[in-house]
Amino acid sequence: MTRMGLYMFRQLVVGMIMVTAGLTCVIWLMQSLRFVEMIVNRGLTVGTFLYMTMLMLPNFLPIVLPIALFTVVVFIYSKLSTDRELIVMRGAGLSQWALAKPAILLGMIVVLLIYAINLFIMPESWRKFREMQWAFRHSFAHVVLQEGAFNALSSDITVYVRERSKDGQLRGLLVHDNRDKEKPTTYMAERGALVESGAGARLVLFEGNRQEMDRKTGRLSLLYFDRSAFDLEDVLESPEARYREASERTLDELLNVSNDPTVPPQDHGKFTVEAHKRLSSPLLAMGFNIIALACMLSGTFSRRSQSHRVILAIAFLIVVQAGVLAIQYYSARDLAWIPVLYASAVAPSIFGYMALLHARDWHRRRNRPAVATP
């Protein structure tokens, strides 16, 4: 690559990093808002919060990277045209291909990066995220017992916790057990802890008392204890085995979904389409890239506003993206559409490349002055 090409490539790389970081931060912020309530009310630590939200990012990067690439190519080439740098490069002998080469090289890097995310990083990170989310949602210590509130574990059992210490201990506990309608029982304790084991969850109480009311006789029994245990095994049902979604399965698992008895037959099509989407969607990044190049490098260069070319590029992007989404929808319903899925991913690159190489010649022929005939 020439010095001019390296100069353009550096600008594209820097812009790509900045735009990708900006879009990723916006998406990360929007997604992380869902976990703020867990930090405030359910005891999710800041470290766990950051780790879980970071695990979500590979699921969004395959969407962010093509848009960031398109945005950077449009912006950088528009800026170079407005500053007359493209005119100087053209005057120095750079061809249409030489001007587009830095962006195409960056597009290839982005395509390989998306393939790495789709095939290796995203399934693993999303699986870990779902496992942590599943464990957290079914952890009685974090989800059920909220501070300063009466937590109804069932229609007959209510637990109140005054506060939760940093080491996980519960202070100021009140447990009301009304499962035996004739002898309701109330536990009060200075402190306690919720312990989970293979036998189920158990609330261990320290330094408290047990009050039992016999409704038939009206007698109140009071028992003081240093340590007592309240079994929660029968209170809440244990969750069933977690169903693994298509996004957290490897490519091999998706392509051989018919051999997995845990996946119902009605979901086989959805899993198969997910596998082909992972293989075809990275090619769209190059398609968006070449569409932007074809629009920004067509015609003659001028210092006037490039808004008409930018609008044209965005219009083509919207049309292509809408068409791809429609094809993905029909592919999920009918697997015969899968070849069209690959065709829709490759077609923008082919037509954009043809337009990129010939658009300038077409423009010259159209604007060539007519030769007067004698």
Coordinates of C-alpha atoms in Angstrom, one line a residue:
M1 CA 0.0 0.0 0.0
T2 CA 1.3 3.5 -0.9
R3 CA 1.8 6.3 1.6
M4 CA -1.5 7.8 0.6
G5 CA -3.2 4.5 1.1
L6 CA -1.7 4.1 4.5
Y7 CA -2.7 7.7 5.4
M8 CA -6.3 6.9 4.5
F9 CA -6.2 3.5 6.3
R10 CA -5.0 5.1 9.5
Q11 CA -7.9 7.6 9.4
L12 CA -10.3 4.8 8.8
V13 CA -8.9 2.6 11.6
V14 CA -9.0 5.5 14.2
G15 CA -12.5 6.4 13.2
M16 CA -13.6 2.8 13.3
I17 CA -12.3 2.4 16.9
M18 CA -14.0 5.6 18.0
V19 CA -17.4 4.9 16.4
T20 CA -17.4 1.3 17.6
A21 CA -16.5 2.4 21.1
G22 CA -19.2 5.0 21.1
L23 CA -22.0 2.8 19.8
T24 CA -20.9 -0.1 22.1
C25 CA -21.0 2.3 25.2
V26 CA -24.5 3.4 24.3
I27 CA -25.8 -0.1 23.9
W28 CA -23.9 -1.2 27.1
L29 CA -25.5 1.6 29.0
M30 CA -29.0 0.8 27.7
Q31 CA -28.7 -2.9 28.6
S32 CA -27.1 -2.3 31.9
L33 CA -30.0 -0.2 33.1
R34 CA -31.9 -3.5 33.5
F35 CA -29.5 -4.5 36.3
V36 CA -29.6 -1.3 38.3
E37 CA -32.6 -2.6 40.3
M38 CA -30.7 -5.8 41.1
I39 CA -27.9 -3.7 42.6
V40 CA -30.2 -1.5 44.7
N41 CA -32.7 -4.1 45.9
R42 CA -31.3 -7.5 45.4
G43 CA -27.7 -7.4 46.5
L44 CA -25.9 -7.7 43.1
T45 CA -22.3 -6.6 43.6
V46 CA -20.7 -4.0 41.3
G47 CA -18.1 -6.5 40.2
T48 CA -20.7 -9.0 39.2
F49 CA -22.8 -6.3 37.5
L50 CA -19.8 -5.3 35.3
Y51 CA -18.9 -8.8 34.5
M52 CA -22.5 -9.8 33.5
T53 CA -22.9 -6.7 31.3
M54 CA -19.5 -7.3 29.6
L55 CA -20.6 -10.8 28.8
M56 CA -23.5 -9.3 26.8
L57 CA -21.3 -7.2 24.5
P58 CA -20.2 -10.0 22.0
N59 CA -23.9 -10.5 21.3
F60 CA -24.2 -6.9 20.0
L61 CA -20.9 -6.4 18.3
P62 CA -21.8 -8.3 15.1
I63 CA -24.6 -5.6 14.7
V64 CA -22.5 -2.6 15.7
L65 CA -19.4 -3.4 13.6
P66 CA -21.0 -3.2 10.1
I67 CA -22.9 0.0 11.0
A68 CA -19.7 1.5 12.4
L69 CA -17.7 0.5 9.3
F70 CA -20.4 2.1 7.0
T71 CA -20.4 5.3 9.1
V72 CA -16.7 5.7 9.1
V73 CA -16.3 5.1 5.4
V74 CA -19.0 7.6 4.6
F75 CA -17.5 10.2 7.0
I76 CA -13.8 9.8 6.1
Y77 CA -14.4 9.8 2.3
S78 CA -16.8 12.7 2.5
K79 CA -14.2 14.7 4.5
L80 CA -11.4 13.8 2.1
S81 CA -13.5 14.9 -0.8
T82 CA -14.5 18.2 0.9
D83 CA -10.9 18.9 1.7
R84 CA -9.9 18.2 -1.9
E85 CA -7.5 15.5 -0.8
L86 CA -9.2 13.0 -3.1
I87 CA -8.7 15.4 -6.0
V88 CA -5.0 15.5 -5.2
M89 CA -4.8 11.7 -4.9
R90 CA -6.6 11.3 -8.2
G91 CA -4.2 13.8 -9.8
A92 CA -1.3 11.8 -8.4
G93 CA -2.4 8.9 -10.4
L94 CA -4.4 6.8 -7.9
S95 CA -7.1 4.8 -9.6
Q96 CA -10.6 4.1 -8.3
W97 CA -9.4 0.8 -6.9
A98 CA -6.4 2.4 -5.2
L99 CA -8.7 4.9 -3.5
A100 CA -11.1 2.2 -2.3
K101 CA -8.3 -0.3 -1.3
P102 CA -7.8 1.0 2.3
A103 CA -11.6 0.8 3.1
I104 CA -11.8 -2.7 1.5
L105 CA -8.8 -3.9 3.6
L106 CA -10.5 -2.6 6.8
G107 CA -13.7 -4.3 5.7
M108 CA -11.9 -7.6 5.4
I109 CA -10.5 -7.2 8.9
V110 CA -14.0 -6.5 10.2
V111 CA -15.5 -9.5 8.4
L112 CA -12.9 -11.8 10.0
L113 CA -13.5 -10.2 13.4
I114 CA -17.3 -10.8 13.1
Y115 CA -16.7 -14.4 12.1
A116 CA -14.5 -14.9 15.2
I117 CA -17.2 -13.4 17.4
N118 CA -20.1 -15.3 15.8
L119 CA -18.4 -18.7 15.8
F120 CA -16.3 -18.7 19.0
I121 CA -16.7 -15.7 21.3
M122 CA -20.5 -15.0 21.3
P123 CA -21.8 -18.5 22.1
E124 CA -19.4 -18.9 25.0
S125 CA -20.0 -15.4 26.5
W126 CA -23.8 -15.7 26.1
R127 CA -23.8 -19.1 27.7
K128 CA -21.9 -17.8 30.7
F129 CA -24.2 -14.8 30.9
R130 CA -27.4 -17.0 30.8
E131 CA -26.0 -19.3 33.4
M132 CA -25.2 -16.4 35.8
Q133 CA -28.6 -14.9 35.2
W134 CA -30.3 -18.2 35.8
A135 CA -28.4 -18.8 39.0
F136 CA -29.0 -15.3 40.2
R137 CA -32.7 -15.4 39.5
H138 CA -33.1 -18.7 41.4
S139 CA -30.8 -17.7 44.3
F140 CA -33.1 -17.1 47.4
A141 CA -30.3 -15.1 49.0
H142 CA -30.5 -12.4 46.3
V143 CA -33.8 -12.6 44.7
V144 CA -36.3 -13.4 47.5
L145 CA -35.1 -11.7 50.6
Q146 CA -35.1 -8.0 50.0
E147 CA -34.2 -5.5 52.7
G148 CA -36.8 -3.5 54.5
A149 CA -39.7 -5.4 52.9
F150 CA -42.1 -8.2 53.7
N151 CA -41.1 -11.0 51.3
A152 CA -43.9 -13.4 50.6
L153 CA -42.2 -16.7 49.8
S154 CA -45.6 -18.3 49.4
S155 CA -49.2 -17.7 50.4
D156 CA -48.4 -19.0 53.9
I157 CA -44.8 -17.8 54.6
T158 CA -43.6 -14.2 54.9
V159 CA -40.1 -13.1 55.8
Y160 CA -38.9 -9.7 56.8
V161 CA -35.3 -8.6 56.7
R162 CA -34.2 -5.3 58.3
E163 CA -30.8 -5.1 56.6
R164 CA -28.2 -7.1 54.8
S165 CA -24.5 -6.8 55.9
K166 CA -21.6 -6.7 53.4
D167 CA -20.6 -10.3 54.4
G168 CA -24.1 -11.6 53.4
Q169 CA -25.6 -11.9 56.9
L170 CA -29.2 -10.9 57.5
R171 CA -30.1 -8.8 60.5
G172 CA -33.4 -8.1 62.1
L173 CA -35.3 -11.2 60.9
L174 CA -39.0 -12.0 61.2
V175 CA -40.5 -15.2 59.8
H176 CA -44.2 -16.0 59.9
D177 CA -45.2 -19.5 59.0
N178 CA -49.0 -20.1 58.6
R179 CA -48.9 -23.5 56.9
D180 CA -50.5 -25.1 59.9
K181 CA -53.7 -23.0 60.2
E182 CA -54.3 -24.3 63.7
K183 CA -50.8 -23.5 65.0
P184 CA -49.3 -20.5 63.2
T185 CA -45.6 -19.9 64.1
T186 CA -43.5 -16.7 64.2
Y187 CA -39.7 -16.7 64.4
M188 CA -37.8 -13.6 65.4
A189 CA -34.0 -13.4 65.4
E190 CA -31.2 -10.9 65.7
R191 CA -29.3 -12.3 62.7
G192 CA -29.4 -15.1 60.2
A193 CA -28.2 -16.4 56.9
L194 CA -29.7 -18.2 53.9
V195 CA -27.9 -21.4 53.1
E196 CA -28.3 -23.3 49.9
S197 CA -27.3 -26.9 49.7
G198 CA -28.2 -30.0 47.7
A199 CA -31.2 -30.6 49.9
G200 CA -32.6 -27.2 49.2
A201 CA -32.6 -23.7 50.8
R202 CA -32.5 -23.3 54.6
L203 CA -32.8 -20.1 56.7
V204 CA -30.5 -20.4 59.7
L205 CA -31.5 -18.1 62.6
F206 CA -29.3 -17.0 65.5
E207 CA -30.2 -15.4 68.9
G208 CA -34.0 -15.4 68.6
N209 CA -37.3 -16.9 69.7
R210 CA -40.0 -19.0 68.4
Q211 CA -43.7 -18.1 69.1
E212 CA -46.4 -20.7 68.4
M213 CA -50.1 -19.9 68.8
D214 CA -52.6 -22.7 69.4
R215 CA -55.9 -21.4 68.1
K216 CA -57.9 -24.1 69.8
T217 CA -56.7 -23.4 73.3
G218 CA -55.6 -19.8 72.7
R219 CA -52.2 -20.6 74.4
L220 CA -49.0 -19.0 73.2
S221 CA -45.8 -21.0 73.4
L222 CA -42.5 -19.1 73.5
L223 CA -39.1 -20.8 72.9
Y224 CA -35.8 -19.0 73.0
F225 CA -32.9 -20.4 71.0
D226 CA -29.3 -19.6 70.2
R227 CA -29.5 -21.3 66.8
S228 CA -32.4 -22.6 64.8
A229 CA -33.0 -23.6 61.1
F230 CA -36.1 -22.9 59.0
D231 CA -36.4 -25.3 56.1
L232 CA -37.5 -23.8 52.8
E233 CA -37.2 -26.9 50.7
D234 CA -41.0 -27.3 50.5
V235 CA -41.8 -23.6 50.2
L236 CA -40.5 -22.9 46.7
E237 CA -40.3 -25.4 43.9
S238 CA -36.8 -26.0 42.5
P239 CA -36.5 -24.6 39.0
E240 CA -36.4 -27.0 36.0
A241 CA -33.3 -27.6 33.9
R242 CA -32.4 -24.5 32.0
Y243 CA -33.2 -24.5 28.3
R244 CA -30.2 -23.4 26.2
E245 CA -31.2 -20.9 23.5
A246 CA -29.9 -20.9 20.0
S247 CA -27.6 -17.9 20.6
E248 CA -25.6 -19.8 23.3
R249 CA -25.0 -22.9 21.2
T250 CA -21.9 -23.6 19.0
L251 CA -22.2 -23.8 15.3
D252 CA -21.8 -27.6 15.4
E253 CA -24.7 -27.9 17.8
L254 CA -26.9 -25.7 15.7
L255 CA -26.2 -27.7 12.5
N256 CA -26.8 -31.0 14.2
V257 CA -29.8 -29.9 16.2
S258 CA -31.9 -32.9 15.1
N259 CA -29.6 -35.1 17.2
D260 CA -30.4 -33.1 20.4
P261 CA -33.4 -34.5 22.3
T262 CA -33.7 -31.4 24.5
V263 CA -34.7 -29.3 21.5
P264 CA -38.3 -29.7 20.4
P265 CA -38.9 -30.4 16.7
Q266 CA -40.7 -27.1 16.2
D267 CA -37.5 -25.2 17.1
H268 CA -35.2 -27.1 14.7
G269 CA -35.8 -24.6 11.9
K270 CA -35.0 -21.6 14.2
F271 CA -31.8 -23.2 15.3
T272 CA -30.7 -24.1 11.7
V273 CA -31.4 -20.6 10.5
E274 CA -29.3 -19.2 13.4
A275 CA -26.4 -21.3 12.2
H276 CA -26.6 -20.0 8.7
K277 CA -27.1 -16.4 9.9
R278 CA -23.7 -16.7 11.8
L279 CA -22.1 -17.8 8.5
S280 CA -23.7 -15.3 6.2
S281 CA -24.1 -12.1 8.3
P282 CA -20.4 -11.2 8.4
L283 CA -20.5 -10.8 4.6
L284 CA -23.0 -8.0 5.0
A285 CA -20.2 -5.9 6.6
M286 CA -18.3 -5.9 3.3
G287 CA -21.5 -5.2 1.4
F288 CA -22.2 -2.1 3.6
N289 CA -18.6 -1.1 3.1
I290 CA -18.7 -1.3 -0.7
I291 CA -22.1 0.4 -0.9
A292 CA -20.6 3.4 1.0
L293 CA -17.5 3.4 -1.3
A294 CA -19.6 3.3 -4.5
C295 CA -21.7 6.2 -3.4
M296 CA -18.8 8.4 -2.1
L297 CA -16.4 7.7 -5.0
S298 CA -18.9 8.0 -7.9
G299 CA -19.0 11.1 -10.0
T300 CA -16.7 14.1 -9.8
F301 CA -15.1 15.4 -6.6
S302 CA -15.9 18.9 -5.4
R303 CA -15.7 21.0 -2.3
R304 CA -19.4 21.4 -2.1
S305 CA -21.5 19.5 0.4
Q306 CA -21.5 15.7 0.0
S307 CA -24.9 15.4 1.6
H308 CA -26.6 14.0 -1.6
R309 CA -24.1 11.1 -1.7
V310 CA -24.4 10.5 2.1
I311 CA -28.2 10.4 1.7
L312 CA -27.9 8.0 -1.2
A313 CA -25.6 5.7 0.7
I314 CA -28.0 5.7 3.7
A315 CA -30.9 5.0 1.5
F316 CA -29.2 2.0 -0.1
L317 CA -28.2 0.7 3.4
I318 CA -31.8 0.9 4.6
V319 CA -33.1 -1.0 1.5
V320 CA -30.5 -3.7 1.8
Q321 CA -31.0 -4.1 5.6
A322 CA -34.7 -4.3 5.2
G323 CA -34.4 -6.9 2.5
V324 CA -32.0 -9.0 4.6
L325 CA -34.3 -8.9 7.6
A326 CA -37.3 -10.0 5.4
I327 CA -35.3 -12.9 4.0
Q328 CA -34.2 -13.9 7.5
Y329 CA -37.8 -13.9 8.6
Y330 CA -39.0 -16.1 5.7
S331 CA -35.9 -18.4 6.2
A332 CA -37.0 -19.1 9.8
R333 CA -40.4 -20.2 8.5
D334 CA -39.2 -22.1 5.4
L335 CA -35.6 -23.6 5.2
A336 CA -35.8 -23.4 1.4
W337 CA -35.0 -19.7 1.7
I338 CA -31.6 -20.4 3.2
P339 CA -29.7 -20.1 -0.2
V340 CA -31.4 -16.7 -0.6
L341 CA -30.0 -15.7 2.8
Y342 CA -26.5 -16.2 1.5
A343 CA -27.3 -14.5 -1.8
S344 CA -28.6 -11.5 0.0
A345 CA -25.4 -11.2 2.0
V346 CA -23.2 -11.4 -1.1
A347 CA -25.2 -9.4 -3.6
P348 CA -24.5 -6.0 -2.1
S349 CA -20.8 -6.6 -2.4
I350 CA -21.0 -7.7 -6.0
F351 CA -23.3 -4.9 -7.3
G352 CA -21.4 -2.3 -5.1
Y353 CA -18.1 -3.4 -6.6
M354 CA -19.4 -3.2 -10.1
A355 CA -20.8 0.3 -9.4
L356 CA -17.5 1.3 -7.7
L357 CA -15.4 0.4 -10.8
H358 CA -17.7 1.7 -13.5
A359 CA -19.6 4.6 -11.9
R360 CA -16.9 7.2 -12.7
D361 CA -16.8 6.1 -16.4
W362 CA -20.6 6.2 -16.6
H363 CA -20.5 9.7 -15.2
R364 CA -17.9 10.8 -17.7
R365 CA -19.8 9.5 -20.7
R366 CA -23.0 11.1 -19.4
N367 CA -21.4 14.5 -19.0
R368 CA -19.2 14.3 -22.2
P369 CA -20.0 17.3 -24.4
A370 CA -21.7 16.5 -27.6
V371 CA -19.5 16.8 -30.8
A372 CA -21.0 19.1 -33.4
T373 CA -21.4 17.4 -36.7
P374 CA -20.7 19.4 -39.9

